Amino acid sequence: MERSFKKEVQALRLGRGETFRGEGILAVTKALLQSGVSYVGGYQGAPVSHLLDVLVDAEDIMGDLGVHLETCTNEASAAAMLAASINYPLRGAVTWKSIVGTNVAADALSNLSSPGVIGGALIIIGEDYGEGASVIQERSYAYAMKSSIWLLDPRPDLPSIVRAVEKGFELSEASHAPVMLELRIRACHVTGEFAAKDNRPGAYSGLNRLAGPPRFDYGKLSHPPVTFVQERLKIEERMPAARKFIRDEKLNEFIAGDLDDIGIVAMGGLTNSVLRTLSRLELADLFGQSRVPLYVLNCVYPLVPEEVREFCAEKRAVLVVEEGHPDYIEQAINVELRRADLQTRVIGKGPLPQAGEYTSEVLLKGIAAFLSEAKPRGLDVEAIDARARAILAQEPAAIAAVGELPPRPPTFCTGCPERPVFSAIKLAEREIGPVHISADIGCHSFASFAPFSLGNSILGYGMSLASAAAVGPNMKKRPIAIMGDGGFWHNGVITGVASNLFNKGDGVLLVMQNGYTSATGQQFMPSSLSNRDGTPGGMDIEKTLRSLGVKWLRTIRSYSVATMTKTLKEALNSTQHGLKVIIADGECQLARQRRVRAEDAEKLKRGRRVVRTRFGVDDEICTGDHSCIRLSGCPSLTVKPSLDPLRTDPVATVIESCVGCGLCGEVAHAAVLCPSFYRAEVVRNANAWDRALHAFRQTVIGWLGPREARA
Ligand code: SF4
Ligand code: SF4
C-alpha cells in the first residue's frame, strides 16, 4: 500500500487512563476496537482509503481480539458482510467511498436494512463532496432516507468522531437498523486527541465462536411476504426507537447564544466551519462559544421532531447550513414547523448556494446575508455586513500578491506504465483516425487531460466495456474500452466481459495490468503478485479471460509502444467478429520506485553495485519540434533554451526526476521522430568490469576527439 501505518497503529493498544493522539481515521479504528467489533471490511477509495490501510496494518492487534478483517473486492461484497449482524449479536463495520461505493453497495444495503439487524452494523463512508472530490457530486443522504439507514455526521474533532462510532453501534442495536457514519476529507485527516478506553472483544468473535445458527426465522429474510411487514417495522418501530435514542443520548448538540430570536441548524460535519465563520464575524470565540444559538445535527437522519420544534420555537428565523443538493434537511424542518404550526422562517438555500462545497468564503457570505435578512435583536447588522465585506475584500489583494498560478491538472506519475498505452493509441489514430474511447475509473483516466485528451465517457468503476455496448453496433469503427486491473476485478469481468461474450459482442478491451489498485494508494487485489500477508496472489486476468471464452487475447509489455500500436491497429481493423482483449502489462511505477529505491538504498549501504538508467536528449540533434513531449506527456520531459545561437526554438530536455522507463525513446522510435534520445547508465559502487569499460570508452572518445578536430 502507498503508506504504512505500522508505527501509528501501535496507539490502538492504548487503554483506559491514556490519551490517544493522531489522525481522524486512526481514531475511528480505535473506536471500533473499543466498541467490541467482531468483523471489519471494506473497499478502498478516497477519502477513507487509508481506513482500510490502517485496518490491514492493525491486523495483528485485531487478531488478538478475534476481529475478522476482509479486504473486499468491491463495496457490494463489503455491504453484504453486514449480513452477519442480521441474525447474530455481532458488531461489524465496513467502509467505502461514497457516493460511488454506496451506489455499488445499494442492493445489499436495501436487503440488509429491510430485515434489520440485532448486532450493531456501522457503515463508515467517505463523503467525497466538494473541492478536491474525485467523483460525481451527489449526497449519500438519499440512501439513508430511502433505505431507513440512520446517518451520523459528527463534528470533525476526535472526541465527537469516537463518540459517533461508539454510539453508532448502540443506535443500530437500539433501533435494529444499520447506521452510516459520514466523514468528509477534513474529518479523515483532522488530528487531535481523546481519552482512550480499553479495547474489548466482541460478544462473539474468532476467539469465542457462535455455537451454531439460530432457529429458522423467515422474518430475517428480505423476501415477500415479510418485506411488507419489514417496511412497516422501519416506520412504526425502528424510526421511533432511533429518535428516542438520539434524544436520550443527546447525539445532537444545542449551543446557547444571546441572539436567541434567531438560530443556525448545522450539519455536524460543517459545525467547525460555521463556528469559524461566526468567529470571523466576531460572533463566536475560538472555543466554540457562540452569540448565535446553534443546533448541531451530529445525526442528520432521522431528524428528531421534538428537538427541531424546541430549537425553532420562539425564534423568528433559522438558517439551515446543509451542504449540497437537494435540501433534504431544510425541507424536513419546514414540514415539521408547519405541522407544529410554528411560524419560524426557515432560510437556507438562497443566502447559501444550492450546490457546491460550503467553504469558509461561501459560509461568510451566506451567514452575513442571513443576519442582514433576519436582523436579530441586539445586533448591529450593518457592522456585521461591513466586517464581512472587509474580509472578502482581502481576497483580490491576496490573489494579486501571489500572482496568477499555473493550472496543475492531475497527470500520470513519471514513468507510469499506462502513459505509453495512450501514446500508442495516439499513434494508431494517426493512421486509422479517431476512435470512440470508453474510459473508466483509475489512474488511466488521467489520459482525459492534455496532452492525450482521450476518453468519451466514464460511467463508473469497471464499467468501460459495458458502456461501449451500444456504441460499437452504431459506429463504423470499433470502440476501445479501457479498464484497470482494479476495475476488472471490481466488476468489469462480469458487467463488461461476461456481458459482451454473452451477447456475442465486438469491440476492443484494453486492460491496464499494473498489479495494484493504484489510484487509491496501491492496495493489493486478486491478481496482485502477493496478497496482503505476503503470500502469492494466485488469480490471473489472462487465465480468467480465456476461461470465460475470450479467443482474441494479447498480453503486451506496456512500454513497447511500437508493438502496442501494431496490436491496437490489428484489433481495430480485424475482420474477425468478437471481443478483442489487449492486456497492457507493466507494474505501477510509483509502487516499483518505492520498492526499487528501498532495495537500492540497502545495496548501497552494503557497498554493492547499483545501476540507475537515465534517458537524455542530445541538444545538438533535437530539432525543437517537441513531438516527443506531445506523444509521451512525461513530466520529466520538458524544454530548455537551445545553446545554438542560430536556433531560437527551445530544445527538449530530460530532468532529474526521470526514472528511466524508456518511453520517450520508445515513442521517438515508434513514431519515427528523431534520433536525439540516448540512454545512459549511472553506476554506483562500480566493479572492475565497469571501470575497465569506462577506461576503454574514454580512450576511444579520446581517439575520436583529435580526428574530429582534424576533420
Ligand atoms: S500510481 Fe502507478 S499507475 Fe497510477 S499514475 Fe502513478 S505510476 Fe501510473
Ligand atoms: S524522460 Fe523518458 S525515460 Fe525518463 S521517465 Fe520520462 S519517458 Fe521515462
XYZ file of C-alpha atoms and ligand atoms in Angstrom:
727
model
C 0.000 0.000 0.000
C 1.020 3.597 -0.541
C 1.598 4.482 3.087
C 2.411 2.262 6.030
C 0.692 2.922 9.347
C 2.691 0.249 11.195
C 4.044 2.800 13.672
C 0.824 4.747 14.199
C -1.310 1.653 14.810
C 0.611 0.925 17.995
C -1.547 3.673 19.540
C -4.509 1.338 19.040
C -3.234 -0.651 22.036
C -3.752 2.314 24.398
C -6.176 1.740 27.248
C -8.133 3.496 29.961
C -6.332 6.452 31.518
C -4.162 7.062 28.446
C -4.503 9.747 25.798
C -4.767 8.846 22.130
C -3.222 11.362 19.743
C -3.440 11.063 15.992
C -5.455 11.365 12.821
C -9.242 11.030 12.435
C -9.074 7.695 10.638
C -6.896 6.151 13.345
C -9.340 7.434 15.925
C -12.154 5.651 14.060
C -10.179 2.399 14.174
C -9.518 2.813 17.902
C -13.208 3.494 18.497
C -14.100 0.293 16.605
C -11.836 -1.729 18.887
C -13.250 -0.007 21.980
C -16.752 -0.908 20.764
C -16.242 -4.672 20.700
C -16.408 -5.087 16.951
C -16.296 -8.689 15.659
C -15.644 -8.083 11.977
C -14.496 -5.254 9.693
C -14.136 -4.921 5.953
C -14.348 -2.532 3.060
C -13.191 -1.347 -0.313
C -10.645 1.422 -0.691
C -11.429 4.859 -2.071
C -10.692 8.435 -1.028
C -11.190 9.907 1.494
C -11.337 6.648 3.503
C -8.744 4.602 1.551
C -6.391 4.756 4.460
C -9.008 3.412 6.873
C -8.631 0.097 5.091
C -4.831 0.543 5.079
C -4.893 1.149 8.842
C -7.092 -1.919 9.372
C -4.649 -4.034 7.357
C -1.677 -2.680 9.316
C -3.558 -3.323 12.567
C -4.450 -6.906 11.640
C -2.252 -8.328 14.424
C -3.867 -6.111 17.038
C -7.313 -7.038 15.768
C -6.282 -10.689 15.689
C -5.594 -10.501 19.452
C -9.261 -9.540 19.858
C -10.510 -12.138 17.364
C -11.688 -9.469 14.888
C -12.053 -10.757 11.329
C -10.751 -8.455 8.555
C -11.907 -8.765 4.950
C -10.381 -6.692 2.141
C -13.380 -6.910 -0.169
C -13.339 -6.958 -3.972
C -15.955 -4.214 -4.143
C -18.391 -2.262 -1.986
C -21.243 -4.689 -2.649
C -19.266 -7.514 -1.066
C -18.403 -5.240 1.874
C -22.068 -4.325 2.401
C -23.088 -7.975 2.151
C -20.694 -8.792 5.038
C -23.072 -6.926 7.334
C -25.490 -9.840 6.937
C -23.627 -11.340 9.914
C -25.389 -8.769 12.110
C -28.908 -9.736 10.929
C -29.090 -12.980 12.903
C -26.275 -12.690 15.420
C -25.247 -10.235 18.133
C -22.107 -9.437 16.168
C -20.958 -5.861 15.772
C -19.486 -5.165 12.365
C -18.150 -2.169 10.447
C -17.438 -1.708 6.766
C -16.068 1.243 4.842
C -16.012 2.692 1.346
C -16.029 5.867 -0.706
C -19.395 7.483 -1.247
C -21.371 8.281 -3.363
C -19.945 5.804 -5.852
C -19.324 2.989 -3.387
C -22.790 3.356 -1.906
C -24.204 3.068 -5.421
C -22.354 -0.225 -5.865
C -23.443 -1.444 -2.418
C -27.051 -0.302 -2.803
C -28.608 -3.706 -3.459
C -27.039 -5.320 -0.410
C -27.896 -2.255 1.709
C -31.580 -2.476 0.783
C -31.622 -6.176 1.589
C -29.831 -5.530 4.883
C -31.984 -2.673 6.082
C -35.260 -4.427 5.320
C -34.920 -7.286 7.858
C -32.756 -5.060 10.077
C -30.041 -6.159 12.480
C -29.594 -7.333 16.046
C -25.818 -6.747 16.137
C -24.638 -3.175 15.561
C -23.917 -2.587 11.853
C -21.871 0.504 11.014
C -21.005 1.761 7.537
C -18.215 4.335 7.528
C -18.494 6.313 4.319
C -16.026 8.816 2.962
C -18.332 11.589 1.783
C -16.328 12.718 -1.232
C -18.095 16.012 -1.798
C -16.718 19.425 -2.640
C -13.383 20.815 -3.727
C -10.845 18.051 -4.192
C -13.501 15.364 -4.704
C -12.777 12.786 -7.374
C -16.316 11.641 -8.145
C -19.666 12.948 -9.268
C -21.235 15.340 -6.804
C -24.166 13.649 -5.094
C -25.085 13.163 -1.446
C -25.351 9.876 0.448
C -28.334 11.301 2.343
C -30.773 9.925 -0.247
C -29.661 6.348 0.559
C -30.218 6.912 4.255
C -33.738 8.170 3.600
C -34.807 5.556 1.088
C -33.439 2.548 2.992
C -34.095 3.749 6.568
C -30.421 3.709 7.457
C -29.546 6.309 10.082
C -26.891 8.837 9.053
C -24.369 10.253 11.531
C -22.346 13.317 10.544
C -20.182 14.086 13.591
C -18.372 17.330 14.254
C -14.883 16.939 12.821
C -12.969 16.577 16.083
C -11.658 13.355 17.554
C -13.869 13.092 20.676
C -17.000 13.655 18.534
C -15.888 11.144 15.883
C -15.054 8.497 18.506
C -18.371 9.049 20.284
C -20.203 8.772 16.961
C -18.616 5.374 16.292
C -19.400 4.053 19.775
C -22.929 5.454 19.874
C -23.462 4.385 16.265
C -23.303 0.729 17.304
C -25.652 1.357 20.222
C -28.071 3.266 17.976
C -28.023 0.412 15.479
C -28.818 -2.149 18.175
C -31.435 0.011 19.913
C -33.351 0.542 16.663
C -32.386 -2.679 14.804
C -31.262 -0.649 11.782
C -27.858 -0.183 10.120
C -26.122 3.149 10.682
C -23.971 5.137 8.268
C -21.283 7.472 9.572
C -20.126 10.019 7.015
C -16.678 11.563 7.152
C -15.622 14.352 4.846
C -11.992 14.562 3.776
C -11.075 17.020 6.533
C -12.588 14.809 9.227
C -10.498 11.883 7.972
C -7.281 13.864 8.292
C -8.050 16.079 11.287
C -5.621 15.497 14.130
C -6.324 15.747 17.840
C -6.619 13.691 20.984
C -9.155 11.893 23.119
C -9.215 9.869 26.333
C -8.708 6.256 25.335
C -10.642 3.301 26.728
C -9.658 -0.336 26.858
C -10.224 -2.353 23.703
C -12.767 -5.080 24.200
C -13.516 -8.266 22.319
C -16.899 -8.711 20.664
C -19.655 -10.788 22.282
C -18.663 -13.443 19.762
C -15.590 -13.424 17.591
C -12.854 -15.605 16.156
C -11.810 -16.244 19.770
C -15.288 -17.049 21.026
C -17.278 -18.519 18.168
C -21.049 -18.880 17.945
C -22.233 -22.416 18.661
C -24.459 -22.574 15.571
C -27.225 -20.875 13.596
C -30.421 -19.693 15.296
C -33.815 -21.336 14.887
C -35.118 -20.705 11.351
C -36.817 -17.300 11.227
C -38.375 -16.293 7.922
C -38.652 -12.737 9.249
C -34.890 -12.345 8.896
C -35.083 -12.721 5.119
C -35.747 -9.828 2.775
C -38.295 -11.856 0.921
C -42.032 -11.457 0.437
C -44.374 -11.538 2.194
C -42.290 -10.419 5.227
C -40.860 -7.465 3.281
C -44.288 -5.789 3.663
C -44.063 -6.242 7.428
C -40.460 -5.044 7.429
C -41.429 -1.834 5.653
C -43.932 -1.099 8.416
C -41.390 -2.008 11.104
C -38.997 0.578 9.707
C -41.556 3.340 10.145
C -43.502 2.187 13.182
C -40.775 0.744 15.394
C -37.236 1.373 14.204
C -37.591 5.085 13.396
C -39.249 5.969 16.753
C -36.643 3.859 18.592
C -33.855 5.666 16.737
C -35.318 9.092 17.514
C -35.676 8.198 21.202
C -32.067 7.008 21.336
C -30.761 10.134 19.580
C -32.673 12.337 22.018
C -31.909 10.323 25.178
C -28.215 10.069 24.372
C -28.013 13.712 23.284
C -26.321 12.849 19.993
C -27.264 16.301 18.707
C -25.973 19.392 20.484
C -27.521 22.701 21.427
C -25.188 25.664 21.794
C -26.887 28.576 23.522
C -26.344 32.206 22.452
C -27.711 35.588 23.483
C -29.053 36.386 19.967
C -31.867 33.972 20.718
C -34.538 35.212 18.312
C -32.565 33.571 15.512
C -30.520 30.374 15.218
C -28.468 28.159 12.957
C -29.141 24.475 12.297
C -25.892 22.955 11.048
C -24.862 19.508 9.844
C -22.368 18.215 12.426
C -19.598 17.928 9.861
C -19.928 21.626 8.982
C -20.137 22.932 12.548
C -16.477 23.846 12.918
C -16.687 25.844 9.677
C -19.826 27.619 10.905
C -18.205 28.465 14.252
C -15.092 29.708 12.485
C -17.233 31.932 10.269
C -19.071 33.317 13.299
C -15.714 33.910 14.941
C -14.510 35.894 11.889
C -17.667 37.984 12.277
C -16.842 38.387 15.992
C -19.922 36.393 16.974
C -18.117 33.350 18.410
C -14.852 32.584 20.160
C -12.191 30.016 19.360
C -13.551 27.642 22.000
C -16.985 27.196 20.413
C -18.985 29.726 22.450
C -21.368 31.489 20.080
C -23.670 34.500 20.305
C -25.915 32.844 17.689
C -27.674 29.723 19.078
C -26.706 26.568 17.224
C -28.439 23.231 16.814
C -25.734 20.777 15.752
C -27.005 17.732 13.882
C -24.447 15.033 14.620
C -27.200 12.735 13.381
C -28.585 14.227 10.180
C -31.068 11.404 9.529
C -33.538 10.878 11.029
C -34.322 14.323 12.385
C -35.927 14.415 15.828
C -39.146 16.470 15.521
C -39.243 17.408 19.230
C -35.721 18.802 19.060
C -36.463 20.744 15.873
C -39.546 22.273 17.463
C -37.776 23.112 20.723
C -34.944 24.851 18.921
C -37.102 26.807 16.490
C -39.914 27.845 18.857
C -39.546 31.490 19.914
C -37.190 32.164 17.010
C -38.145 34.441 14.160
C -35.763 32.790 11.699
C -33.290 29.935 11.476
C -30.580 29.299 8.912
C -30.100 25.693 7.787
C -26.494 25.017 6.841
C -26.850 21.941 4.651
C -24.233 21.359 2.010
C -25.261 20.047 -1.393
C -28.443 19.350 -3.278
C -31.312 18.503 -2.668
C -32.095 20.437 0.531
C -33.478 17.416 2.382
C -32.977 18.830 5.893
C -34.351 22.258 5.029
C -37.470 20.685 3.546
C -37.939 18.368 6.531
C -37.619 21.258 9.021
C -40.144 23.292 7.040
C -42.595 20.385 7.129
C -42.071 19.828 10.854
C -42.658 23.503 11.657
C -45.792 23.639 9.543
C -47.112 20.524 11.291
C -46.480 22.157 14.646
C -47.927 25.451 13.362
C -44.712 27.297 14.245
C -44.134 30.410 12.166
C -40.326 30.468 12.327
C -38.853 31.377 8.931
C -36.568 28.696 7.568
C -33.764 30.115 5.453
C -31.077 28.010 3.794
C -30.586 27.718 0.077
C -30.768 31.330 -1.001
C -28.177 33.071 1.138
C -26.291 29.771 0.819
C -25.781 28.200 -2.615
C -27.811 25.233 -3.879
C -24.729 23.254 -4.880
C -21.037 23.041 -4.109
C -18.876 22.891 -1.024
C -19.538 25.300 1.805
C -16.065 26.757 2.041
C -15.230 29.495 4.536
C -15.853 32.145 1.860
C -19.253 30.681 0.957
C -20.260 30.492 4.616
C -19.050 34.028 5.299
C -21.213 35.428 2.516
C -24.181 33.191 3.413
C -24.212 33.776 7.175
C -23.693 37.532 6.729
C -26.603 37.622 4.252
C -28.784 35.625 6.673
C -28.027 38.009 9.534
C -28.807 41.018 7.320
C -32.120 39.439 6.368
C -33.107 38.111 9.814
C -31.956 41.209 11.746
C -31.576 39.632 15.205
C -32.419 41.836 18.158
C -29.406 43.464 19.774
C -27.068 43.100 16.788
C -25.758 45.877 14.580
C -26.209 44.015 11.288
C -24.688 46.848 9.290
C -21.454 46.490 11.238
C -21.523 42.719 10.614
C -22.121 43.304 6.920
C -19.241 45.796 6.769
C -16.978 43.308 8.535
C -17.891 40.545 6.066
C -17.235 42.869 3.131
C -13.886 43.917 4.584
C -12.820 40.272 4.958
C -13.955 39.392 1.443
C -12.122 42.427 0.052
C -8.846 40.890 1.231
C -9.162 38.155 -1.368
C -8.389 40.214 -4.508
C -5.393 41.733 -2.716
C -4.145 38.258 -1.737
C -4.596 36.996 -5.311
C -2.709 39.991 -6.679
C 0.134 39.445 -4.193
C 0.527 35.753 -5.071
C 0.060 36.318 -8.791
C -1.554 34.046 -11.363
C -0.904 30.404 -10.539
C -0.377 27.996 -13.426
C -3.060 25.298 -13.779
C -1.884 21.918 -12.464
C -4.167 19.218 -13.833
C -3.505 15.773 -12.336
C -1.415 13.501 -14.501
C 0.292 10.145 -14.610
C 3.365 9.709 -12.436
C 6.735 9.942 -14.120
C 7.377 6.645 -15.865
C 3.798 5.381 -15.426
C 3.242 2.191 -17.462
C -0.176 3.436 -18.559
C 1.103 6.532 -20.338
C 2.785 4.558 -23.182
C -0.518 2.852 -23.984
C -2.090 6.224 -24.689
C 0.921 7.188 -26.796
C 0.227 4.024 -28.780
C -3.459 4.916 -29.163
C -2.444 8.362 -30.451
C -0.072 6.770 -32.949
C -2.705 4.248 -34.078
C -5.221 7.053 -34.509
C -2.790 8.844 -36.830
C -3.381 6.056 -39.302
C -6.936 4.917 -38.709
C -8.481 8.147 -37.441
C -10.163 8.850 -34.111
C -11.992 6.035 -32.316
C -14.556 6.148 -29.518
C -12.857 5.617 -26.152
C -14.915 4.279 -23.246
C -12.867 5.386 -20.267
C -13.065 4.110 -16.707
C -12.130 4.973 -13.138
C -8.450 4.700 -12.250
C -5.122 6.338 -12.985
C -5.746 5.781 -16.712
C -8.495 8.418 -16.564
C -5.638 10.976 -16.456
C -5.462 10.400 -20.216
C -8.532 12.596 -20.441
C -6.206 15.555 -19.719
C -3.640 17.058 -22.124
C -1.610 16.027 -23.991
C -3.717 12.909 -24.697
C -7.265 14.275 -24.275
C -8.649 10.777 -24.811
C -11.962 9.492 -23.460
C -15.590 9.964 -24.496
C -17.437 8.691 -21.429
C -16.866 7.488 -17.864
C -19.772 5.500 -16.415
C -18.255 4.067 -13.254
C -15.617 1.744 -11.896
C -15.155 -1.252 -14.206
C -17.965 -0.077 -16.487
C -15.986 0.895 -19.590
C -16.677 -2.205 -21.680
C -20.353 -2.265 -20.682
C -20.627 1.420 -21.574
C -19.331 0.689 -25.081
C -22.014 -1.965 -25.674
C -24.376 0.305 -27.572
C -21.675 2.442 -29.169
C -19.979 -0.286 -31.206
C -23.075 -1.530 -33.073
C -23.869 2.047 -34.089
C -20.436 3.138 -35.217
C -18.290 2.350 -38.247
C -15.138 1.874 -36.200
C -14.744 -0.401 -33.186
C -14.659 1.446 -29.865
C -11.856 0.906 -27.371
C -12.807 0.292 -23.734
C -10.066 0.951 -21.188
C -10.147 -0.711 -17.803
C -7.626 -1.090 -14.994
C -6.998 -4.421 -13.314
C -8.664 -2.939 -10.217
C -11.776 -2.151 -12.260
C -11.617 -5.584 -13.893
C -11.986 -7.354 -10.516
C -14.280 -4.691 -9.028
C -16.974 -5.660 -11.519
C -15.637 -5.259 -15.089
C -15.195 -9.009 -15.526
C -18.943 -9.536 -15.066
C -20.610 -6.305 -16.229
C -18.221 -5.911 -19.150
C -16.553 -9.108 -20.289
C -19.235 -11.683 -19.409
C -21.950 -9.431 -20.783
C -20.050 -8.840 -24.042
C -19.404 -12.562 -24.541
C -22.953 -13.471 -23.569
C -24.266 -11.052 -26.215
C -21.681 -12.166 -28.778
C -20.433 -8.611 -28.821
C -17.465 -6.984 -30.509
C -15.018 -4.217 -29.599
C -11.584 -3.803 -28.094
C -10.874 -4.003 -24.371
C -7.556 -2.700 -23.049
C -6.805 -3.934 -19.531
C -4.095 -1.981 -17.717
C -2.408 -4.631 -15.619
C -0.257 -2.672 -13.179
C -0.652 -5.027 -10.222
C -2.462 -2.852 -7.670
C -5.477 -0.616 -7.220
C -3.013 2.200 -7.773
C -5.205 5.281 -7.759
C -6.343 4.574 -4.201
C -2.863 4.005 -2.834
C -1.622 0.664 -4.215
C -3.749 -1.793 -2.312
C -3.496 -5.450 -3.298
C -6.220 -7.094 -5.393
C -6.915 -10.613 -6.689
C -4.264 -10.562 -9.454
C -1.552 -8.795 -7.426
C 1.636 -10.815 -7.236
C 1.161 -11.142 -3.499
C -1.666 -10.923 -1.005
C -1.730 -8.535 1.934
C 0.012 -11.183 4.071
C 2.850 -11.568 1.562
C 1.692 -14.951 0.221
C 1.338 -15.358 -3.588
C -1.819 -13.855 -5.094
C -2.849 -16.672 -7.360
C -5.524 -15.142 -9.609
C -4.688 -14.298 -13.178
C -6.503 -11.978 -15.592
C -5.341 -13.737 -18.745
C -6.413 -17.182 -17.481
C -9.722 -15.753 -16.293
C -10.435 -14.219 -19.695
C -9.548 -17.444 -21.517
C -11.719 -19.478 -19.163
C -14.635 -17.173 -19.942
C -14.155 -17.804 -23.644
C -12.140 -14.829 -24.932
C -10.403 -16.064 -28.099
C -8.540 -12.944 -29.301
C -6.185 -12.088 -26.457
C -2.721 -10.489 -26.434
C -0.530 -9.551 -23.490
C 1.901 -6.770 -24.413
C 4.563 -5.086 -22.293
C 3.065 -1.640 -21.861
C 6.310 0.245 -22.648
C 6.619 -1.467 -26.066
C 4.932 1.372 -27.916
C 5.596 0.029 -31.418
C 4.200 -3.441 -30.602
C 1.233 -1.944 -28.769
C 0.467 0.360 -31.713
C 0.654 -2.548 -34.164
C -1.579 -4.728 -31.938
C -4.124 -1.954 -31.495
C -4.330 -1.438 -35.263
C -4.730 -5.190 -35.719
C -7.540 -5.324 -33.127
C -9.311 -2.295 -34.576
C -9.008 -3.410 -38.208
C -9.572 -7.161 -37.795
C -12.408 -8.616 -39.855
C -12.935 -11.224 -37.165
C -16.059 -10.507 -35.089
C -15.819 -10.771 -31.320
C -14.221 -9.190 -28.298
C -10.521 -8.445 -28.629
C -8.624 -8.026 -25.380
C -5.184 -6.482 -25.013
C -3.575 -6.746 -21.586
C -1.080 -3.907 -21.173
C 1.354 -5.323 -18.658
C 3.606 -3.070 -16.578
C 3.953 -2.619 -12.827
C 2.749 0.659 -11.351
C 5.897 2.810 -11.498
C 5.151 4.531 -8.204
C 4.987 1.180 -6.427
C 8.036 -0.026 -8.348
C 10.093 3.042 -7.470
C 9.198 2.708 -3.797
C 10.351 -0.893 -3.881
C 13.451 -0.320 -6.030
C 14.628 2.736 -4.084
C 14.485 0.834 -0.815
C 16.343 -2.098 -2.390
C 18.979 0.229 -3.895
C 19.492 2.038 -0.602
C 20.076 -1.314 1.080
C 22.568 -2.341 -1.643
C 24.443 0.960 -1.339
C 24.648 0.532 2.413
C 26.308 -2.840 1.825
C 28.672 -1.330 -0.774
C 27.077 -3.267 -3.629
C 26.788 -2.174 -7.264
C 23.673 -0.136 -8.162
C 22.759 0.888 -11.708
C 20.270 3.636 -12.456
C 19.048 4.093 -16.007
C 18.512 7.624 -17.288
C 17.443 8.953 -20.633
C 18.601 12.178 -22.204
C 18.208 14.339 -25.269
C 21.180 15.390 -27.392
C 20.863 19.192 -27.682
C 22.684 19.263 -30.984
C 20.333 16.822 -32.685
C 16.972 17.936 -31.174
C 15.093 19.940 -33.802
C 12.799 21.667 -31.285
C 9.718 20.055 -32.805
C 8.592 18.641 -29.374
C 6.510 15.789 -30.821
C 8.146 13.594 -28.172
C 6.587 15.722 -25.424
C 3.177 15.768 -27.072
C 3.220 11.998 -27.560
C 4.604 10.916 -24.193
C 3.342 13.613 -21.835
C 6.075 12.686 -19.348
C 6.563 15.384 -16.688
C 10.320 14.692 -16.713
C 10.492 15.641 -20.364
C 10.498 19.397 -20.731
C 12.221 22.192 -22.682
C 15.260 24.409 -22.203
C 16.846 27.190 -24.282
C 18.956 25.975 -27.180
C 22.706 26.569 -26.835
C 22.922 27.024 -30.603
C 22.732 30.800 -31.332
C 21.326 30.045 -34.779
C 18.277 28.209 -33.330
C 15.705 30.165 -31.374
C 13.320 27.265 -30.562
C 13.864 25.643 -27.175
C 15.118 22.059 -27.246
C 13.735 19.069 -25.342
C 15.489 18.012 -22.173
C 15.142 15.323 -19.535
C 15.209 16.470 -15.916
C 16.476 14.770 -12.770
C 13.137 13.111 -11.891
C 13.442 10.706 -14.890
C 13.034 7.099 -13.749
C 14.460 5.661 -16.941
C 11.280 3.940 -18.102
C 12.371 4.419 -21.709
C 9.032 5.655 -23.005
C 10.444 8.803 -24.617
C 12.953 6.725 -26.573
C 10.276 4.164 -27.473
C 7.929 6.886 -28.694
C 10.679 8.562 -30.700
C 11.404 5.210 -32.297
C 7.775 4.122 -32.846
C 6.745 7.487 -34.247
C 9.957 7.769 -36.287
C 10.551 11.155 -34.705
C 14.253 11.767 -34.361
C 17.399 10.110 -33.044
C 18.060 12.676 -30.288
C 17.333 10.339 -27.384
C 20.135 8.486 -25.674
C 20.147 6.040 -22.793
C 22.750 6.260 -20.046
C 23.507 4.136 -17.017
C 24.632 5.759 -13.789
C 26.691 3.134 -11.952
C 27.455 3.457 -8.240
C 29.955 1.200 -6.484
C 31.307 0.307 -9.929
C 33.078 -3.065 -10.245
C 36.296 -3.850 -12.116
C 34.456 -4.550 -15.383
C 32.609 -1.192 -15.181
C 35.907 0.613 -14.604
C 37.658 -1.211 -17.472
C 34.738 -0.477 -19.816
C 34.739 3.173 -18.783
C 38.501 3.442 -19.353
C 38.119 1.845 -22.792
C 35.304 4.214 -23.755
C 37.294 7.227 -22.614
C 40.212 6.063 -24.711
C 38.055 5.662 -27.838
C 36.455 9.064 -27.237
C 39.957 10.473 -26.876
C 40.940 8.975 -30.239
C 37.815 10.313 -31.936
C 38.273 13.797 -30.488
C 41.511 14.708 -32.310
C 40.263 13.048 -35.526
C 37.130 15.132 -35.367
C 39.225 18.233 -34.788
C 41.453 17.292 -37.696
C 38.402 16.843 -39.937
S 0.141 5.438 -9.306
Fe 1.064 3.929 -10.695
S -0.482 3.525 -12.254
Fe -1.089 5.406 -11.172
S -0.246 7.118 -12.398
Fe 1.275 6.583 -10.850
S 2.637 5.061 -11.828
Fe 0.748 5.188 -13.032
S 12.048 11.224 -19.514
Fe 11.702 9.399 -20.789
S 12.770 7.724 -19.711
Fe 12.572 9.424 -18.269
S 10.704 8.953 -17.152
Fe 10.115 10.314 -18.839
S 9.518 8.983 -20.532
Fe 10.609 7.715 -19.000
